[in-house]
PDB file of C-alpha atoms and ligand atoms in Angstrom:
ATOM      1  CA  MET A  12     -45.488  65.683  -7.021  1.00 56.00           C
ATOM      2  CA  PRO A  13     -42.328  67.265  -5.602  1.00 65.00           C
ATOM      3  CA  ILE A  14     -39.161  65.330  -6.412  1.00 77.00           C
ATOM      4  CA  ARG A  15     -38.249  65.678  -2.723  1.00 89.00           C
ATOM      5  CA  THR A  16     -40.963  63.177  -1.769  1.00 91.00           C
ATOM      6  CA  GLU A  17     -39.625  60.564  -4.174  1.00 91.00           C
ATOM      7  CA  PHE A  18     -36.093  61.146  -2.872  1.00 93.00           C
ATOM      8  CA  ASP A  19     -37.163  60.761   0.774  1.00 96.00           C
ATOM      9  CA  VAL A  20     -39.265  57.655   0.062  1.00 97.00           C
ATOM     10  CA  LEU A  21     -36.389  55.984  -1.792  1.00 97.00           C
ATOM     11  CA  ARG A  22     -33.923  56.830   0.986  1.00 97.00           C
ATOM     12  CA  ASP A  23     -36.281  55.289   3.571  1.00 98.00           C
ATOM     13  CA  LEU A  24     -36.926  52.173   1.476  1.00 98.00           C
ATOM     14  CA  LYS A  25     -33.208  51.611   0.841  1.00 98.00           C
ATOM     15  CA  SER A  26     -32.729  51.813   4.587  1.00 98.00           C
ATOM     16  CA  ALA A  27     -35.642  49.368   5.133  1.00 98.00           C
ATOM     17  CA  ALA A  28     -33.987  46.938   2.702  1.00 98.00           C
ATOM     18  CA  ARG A  29     -30.856  46.835   4.888  1.00 97.00           C
ATOM     19  CA  SER A  30     -32.835  45.617   7.918  1.00 97.00           C
ATOM     20  CA  ALA A  31     -35.720  43.619   6.363  1.00 98.00           C
ATOM     21  CA  PRO A  32     -35.636  40.013   7.668  1.00 97.00           C
ATOM     22  CA  THR A  33     -37.319  38.570   4.548  1.00 97.00           C
ATOM     23  CA  VAL A  34     -38.161  39.719   1.039  1.00 98.00           C
ATOM     24  CA  HIS A  35     -41.848  39.376   1.956  1.00 98.00           C
ATOM     25  CA  VAL A  36     -41.429  41.951   4.748  1.00 98.00           C
ATOM     26  CA  LEU A  37     -39.509  44.248   2.387  1.00 98.00           C
ATOM     27  CA  MET A  38     -42.214  44.031  -0.284  1.00 98.00           C
ATOM     28  CA  ALA A  39     -44.945  44.716   2.294  1.00 98.00           C
ATOM     29  CA  THR A  40     -42.997  47.748   3.557  1.00 98.00           C
ATOM     30  CA  ILE A  41     -42.673  49.103   0.016  1.00 98.00           C
ATOM     31  CA  CYS A  42     -46.435  48.643  -0.562  1.00 98.00           C
ATOM     32  CA  HIS A  43     -47.397  50.424   2.659  1.00 98.00           C
ATOM     33  CA  THR A  44     -44.872  53.237   2.213  1.00 98.00           C
ATOM     34  CA  LEU A  45     -45.846  54.013  -1.385  1.00 98.00           C
ATOM     35  CA  SER A  46     -49.591  53.858  -0.680  1.00 98.00           C
ATOM     36  CA  GLN A  47     -49.262  56.144   2.353  1.00 98.00           C
ATOM     37  CA  ARG A  48     -46.807  58.721   0.997  1.00 97.00           C
ATOM     38  CA  LEU A  49     -47.617  59.051  -2.709  1.00 97.00           C
ATOM     39  CA  PRO A  50     -51.003  60.659  -3.435  1.00 97.00           C
ATOM     40  CA  ASN A  51     -53.427  58.486  -5.387  1.00 98.00           C
ATOM     41  CA  TYR A  52     -51.286  55.362  -5.347  1.00 98.00           C
ATOM     42  CA  ASN A  53     -54.528  53.527  -4.553  1.00 98.00           C
ATOM     43  CA  TRP A  54     -53.498  49.889  -5.044  1.00 98.00           C
ATOM     44  CA  VAL A  55     -49.867  48.861  -4.636  1.00 98.00           C
ATOM     45  CA  GLY A  56     -48.771  45.253  -4.886  1.00 98.00           C
ATOM     46  CA  PHE A  57     -46.241  42.719  -6.085  1.00 98.00           C
ATOM     47  CA  TYR A  58     -46.799  39.800  -8.414  1.00 98.00           C
ATOM     48  CA  MET A  59     -44.040  37.192  -8.508  1.00 98.00           C
ATOM     49  CA  LEU A  60     -43.453  34.391 -11.024  1.00 98.00           C
ATOM     50  CA  ASP A  61     -44.678  31.047  -9.669  1.00 98.00           C
ATOM     51  CA  SER A  62     -41.613  28.918  -8.892  1.00 95.00           C
ATOM     52  CA  GLN A  63     -43.590  25.873 -10.129  1.00 96.00           C
ATOM     53  CA  ASP A  64     -44.906  27.567 -13.290  1.00 97.00           C
ATOM     54  CA  GLN A  65     -42.815  30.332 -14.851  1.00 95.00           C
ATOM     55  CA  ASN A  66     -45.727  31.287 -17.147  1.00 97.00           C
ATOM     56  CA  THR A  67     -47.877  32.537 -14.269  1.00 98.00           C
ATOM     57  CA  LEU A  68     -47.667  35.482 -11.881  1.00 98.00           C
ATOM     58  CA  VAL A  69     -48.856  35.012  -8.289  1.00 98.00           C
ATOM     59  CA  LEU A  70     -50.116  37.854  -6.113  1.00 98.00           C
ATOM     60  CA  GLY A  71     -47.728  38.733  -3.300  1.00 98.00           C
ATOM     61  CA  PRO A  72     -47.914  41.468  -0.660  1.00 98.00           C
ATOM     62  CA  PHE A  73     -50.307  44.291  -1.544  1.00 98.00           C
ATOM     63  CA  VAL A  74     -52.192  47.254  -0.081  1.00 98.00           C
ATOM     64  CA  GLY A  75     -55.631  48.194  -1.422  1.00 97.00           C
ATOM     65  CA  ALA A  76     -58.870  46.532  -2.426  1.00 96.00           C
ATOM     66  CA  ALA A  77     -58.970  42.746  -2.719  1.00 96.00           C
ATOM     67  CA  THR A  78     -58.366  41.696  -6.326  1.00 96.00           C
ATOM     68  CA  PRO A  79     -59.846  38.680  -8.137  1.00 96.00           C
ATOM     69  CA  HIS A  80     -56.557  38.418 -10.046  1.00 98.00           C
ATOM     70  CA  THR A  81     -54.465  36.347  -7.662  1.00 98.00           C
ATOM     71  CA  ARG A  82     -52.849  34.394 -10.539  1.00 98.00           C
ATOM     72  CA  ILE A  83     -52.184  36.016 -13.936  1.00 98.00           C
ATOM     73  CA  PRO A  84     -50.873  34.060 -16.959  1.00 98.00           C
ATOM     74  CA  LEU A  85     -48.118  35.928 -18.834  1.00 98.00           C
ATOM     75  CA  ASN A  86     -50.351  36.224 -21.922  1.00 98.00           C
ATOM     76  CA  GLN A  87     -52.968  38.199 -19.952  1.00 98.00           C
ATOM     77  CA  GLY A  88     -53.290  41.661 -18.487  1.00 98.00           C
ATOM     78  CA  VAL A  89     -50.993  44.627 -18.293  1.00 98.00           C
ATOM     79  CA  CYS A  90     -49.185  42.578 -15.642  1.00 98.00           C
ATOM     80  CA  GLY A  91     -48.537  39.708 -18.045  1.00 98.00           C
ATOM     81  CA  ALA A  92     -47.416  42.124 -20.768  1.00 98.00           C
ATOM     82  CA  ALA A  93     -44.787  43.787 -18.558  1.00 98.00           C
ATOM     83  CA  VAL A  94     -43.082  40.410 -18.023  1.00 98.00           C
ATOM     84  CA  SER A  95     -43.588  39.115 -21.589  1.00 98.00           C
ATOM     85  CA  GLU A  96     -42.232  42.325 -23.103  1.00 98.00           C
ATOM     86  CA  GLY A  97     -39.597  42.771 -20.389  1.00 98.00           C
ATOM     87  CA  LYS A  98     -40.314  46.439 -19.762  1.00 98.00           C
ATOM     88  CA  THR A  99     -42.157  48.935 -17.599  1.00 98.00           C
ATOM     89  CA  ILE A 100     -45.669  49.637 -18.857  1.00 98.00           C
ATOM     90  CA  VAL A 101     -47.561  52.851 -18.087  1.00 98.00           C
ATOM     91  CA  VAL A 102     -51.274  52.950 -18.978  1.00 98.00           C
ATOM     92  CA  ASP A 103     -52.817  56.440 -18.754  1.00 98.00           C
ATOM     93  CA  ASP A 104     -56.384  55.216 -19.408  1.00 98.00           C
ATOM     94  CA  VAL A 105     -56.985  51.598 -18.450  1.00 98.00           C
ATOM     95  CA  ASN A 106     -60.439  51.581 -20.062  1.00 97.00           C
ATOM     96  CA  ALA A 107     -58.827  52.267 -23.442  1.00 98.00           C
ATOM     97  CA  ASP A 108     -56.306  49.401 -23.108  1.00 98.00           C
ATOM     98  CA  PRO A 109     -57.635  46.005 -24.234  1.00 97.00           C
ATOM     99  CA  ARG A 110     -54.993  44.201 -22.155  1.00 97.00           C
ATOM    100  CA  TYR A 111     -56.306  45.615 -18.885  1.00 97.00           C
ATOM    101  CA  LEU A 112     -57.738  43.174 -16.306  1.00 97.00           C
ATOM    102  CA  ALA A 113     -60.037  45.098 -13.960  1.00 94.00           C
ATOM    103  CA  CYS A 114     -59.328  44.997 -10.244  1.00 88.00           C
ATOM    104  CA  SER A 115     -61.554  47.924  -9.228  1.00 91.00           C
ATOM    105  CA  ILE A 116     -64.026  49.946 -11.283  1.00 94.00           C
ATOM    106  CA  GLU A 117     -62.426  53.046  -9.741  1.00 97.00           C
ATOM    107  CA  THR A 118     -59.028  52.396 -11.362  1.00 98.00           C
ATOM    108  CA  LYS A 119     -58.146  54.845 -14.142  1.00 98.00           C
ATOM    109  CA  SER A 120     -54.397  54.424 -14.674  1.00 98.00           C
ATOM    110  CA  GLU A 121     -51.731  51.836 -13.947  1.00 98.00           C
ATOM    111  CA  ILE A 122     -47.964  51.301 -13.927  1.00 98.00           C
ATOM    112  CA  VAL A 123     -46.164  47.945 -13.824  1.00 98.00           C
ATOM    113  CA  ALA A 124     -42.355  47.659 -13.441  1.00 98.00           C
ATOM    114  CA  PRO A 125     -40.453  44.351 -13.622  1.00 98.00           C
ATOM    115  CA  VAL A 126     -38.241  43.104 -10.771  1.00 98.00           C
ATOM    116  CA  TYR A 127     -34.926  41.744 -12.087  1.00 98.00           C
ATOM    117  CA  VAL A 128     -32.517  39.361 -10.392  1.00 98.00           C
ATOM    118  CA  ARG A 129     -29.214  39.111 -12.300  1.00 97.00           C
ATOM    119  CA  GLY A 130     -30.916  40.274 -15.468  1.00 97.00           C
ATOM    120  CA  LYS A 131     -33.820  37.828 -15.264  1.00 97.00           C
ATOM    121  CA  ILE A 132     -37.383  38.915 -14.430  1.00 98.00           C
ATOM    122  CA  VAL A 133     -38.682  37.309 -11.234  1.00 98.00           C
ATOM    123  CA  GLY A 134     -41.793  39.444 -10.670  1.00 98.00           C
ATOM    124  CA  GLU A 135     -43.127  42.973 -10.812  1.00 98.00           C
ATOM    125  CA  LEU A 136     -44.444  45.943  -8.869  1.00 99.00           C
ATOM    126  CA  ASP A 137     -47.971  46.969  -9.930  1.00 98.00           C
ATOM    127  CA  ILE A 138     -49.657  50.254  -8.952  1.00 98.00           C
ATOM    128  CA  ASP A 139     -53.182  51.417  -9.787  1.00 98.00           C
ATOM    129  CA  SER A 140     -54.579  54.936  -9.418  1.00 98.00           C
ATOM    130  CA  HIS A 141     -58.097  56.303  -9.300  1.00 98.00           C
ATOM    131  CA  VAL A 142     -56.711  59.302 -11.232  1.00 98.00           C
ATOM    132  CA  ALA A 143     -56.224  59.120 -15.023  1.00 98.00           C
ATOM    133  CA  ALA A 144     -52.648  59.551 -16.287  1.00 98.00           C
ATOM    134  CA  ARG A 145     -51.366  59.584 -12.680  1.00 98.00           C
ATOM    135  CA  PHE A 146     -47.943  58.098 -13.451  1.00 98.00           C
ATOM    136  CA  LYS A 147     -45.464  60.702 -14.727  1.00 97.00           C
ATOM    137  CA  PRO A 148     -41.761  60.233 -15.562  1.00 96.00           C
ATOM    138  CA  GLU A 149     -40.788  60.839 -11.915  1.00 95.00           C
ATOM    139  CA  ASP A 150     -43.264  58.136 -10.795  1.00 97.00           C
ATOM    140  CA  ARG A 151     -41.827  55.718 -13.325  1.00 97.00           C
ATOM    141  CA  GLU A 152     -38.345  56.419 -11.947  1.00 97.00           C
ATOM    142  CA  LEU A 153     -39.572  55.869  -8.375  1.00 97.00           C
ATOM    143  CA  VAL A 154     -41.469  52.650  -9.158  1.00 98.00           C
ATOM    144  CA  GLU A 155     -38.570  51.190 -11.151  1.00 98.00           C
ATOM    145  CA  GLN A 156     -36.172  52.006  -8.319  1.00 98.00           C
ATOM    146  CA  CYS A 157     -38.525  50.327  -5.809  1.00 98.00           C
ATOM    147  CA  ALA A 158     -38.587  47.231  -8.024  1.00 98.00           C
ATOM    148  CA  ASN A 159     -34.764  47.381  -8.128  1.00 98.00           C
ATOM    149  CA  ILE A 160     -34.576  47.513  -4.329  1.00 98.00           C
ATOM    150  CA  VAL A 161     -36.370  44.135  -4.242  1.00 98.00           C
ATOM    151  CA  GLY A 162     -34.193  42.682  -7.020  1.00 98.00           C
ATOM    152  CA  GLU A 163     -30.987  43.792  -5.287  1.00 98.00           C
ATOM    153  CA  TYR A 164     -32.222  42.389  -1.958  1.00 98.00           C
ATOM    154  CA  LEU A 165     -32.840  38.996  -3.590  1.00 98.00           C
ATOM    155  CA  GLU A 166     -29.408  39.089  -5.244  1.00 97.00           C
ATOM    156  CA  ARG A 167     -27.749  39.751  -1.873  1.00 96.00           C
ATOM    157  CA  LYS A 168     -29.751  36.958  -0.164  1.00 92.00           C
ATOM    158  CA  GLN A 169     -28.924  34.483  -2.899  1.00 83.00           C
ATOM    159  CA  GLY A 170     -25.233  35.375  -2.558  1.00 65.00           C
TER     160      GLY A 170
HETATM  161  N1  SME B 226     -54.756  45.444 -13.825  1.00 77.18           N
HETATM  162  C1  SME B 226     -53.861  44.324 -13.836  1.00 77.18           C
HETATM  163  C2  SME B 226     -54.372  43.199 -12.960  1.00 77.18           C
HETATM  164  C3  SME B 226     -53.979  43.332 -11.530  1.00 77.18           C
HETATM  165  S1  SME B 226     -55.057  44.279 -10.596  1.00 77.18           S
HETATM  166  O1  SME B 226     -55.039  45.608 -11.180  1.00 77.18           O
HETATM  167  C4  SME B 226     -54.516  44.401  -9.072  1.00 77.18           C
HETATM  168  C5  SME B 226     -53.626  43.841 -15.249  1.00 77.18           C
HETATM  169  O2  SME B 226     -54.259  44.340 -16.174  1.00 77.18           O
HETATM  170  O3  SME B 226     -52.813  42.952 -15.450  1.00 77.18           O
END
């Protein structure tokens, strides 16, 4: 994947963040942009912590196949682990990772990056690929920066 693509996508998403009317619209734009412009980003979506239950993630905007995992407790899944451990998780082979909760039998690899607001995790950006070991260091950088765009948007909105 040429670095140029990541650079252009980030520039466009930073611009989208300046005009997005709501964080929901911004997250949907990020999902559509990543799934359209990055090869084999087959499922792209956000999970956010439930405001009523900080131990559970709730599915937000996404692009890709419908998932049965609309609510994920923090002690389950790669998604739960990324929040519990407070770090980006890259799984090269989901079938070899006992934490993995299946969304599609086609999924081979996954990346999950937390969204931070003033140092506290509020949700995460989750991407699945039909290609094994799809997420390289430059993808990690891109996905983390996309998560940061959402965190910074929320910080601005909350004053
Ligand atoms: N694979 C995730 C669940 C979400 S679906 O992939 C969309 C996990 O293991 O937490």
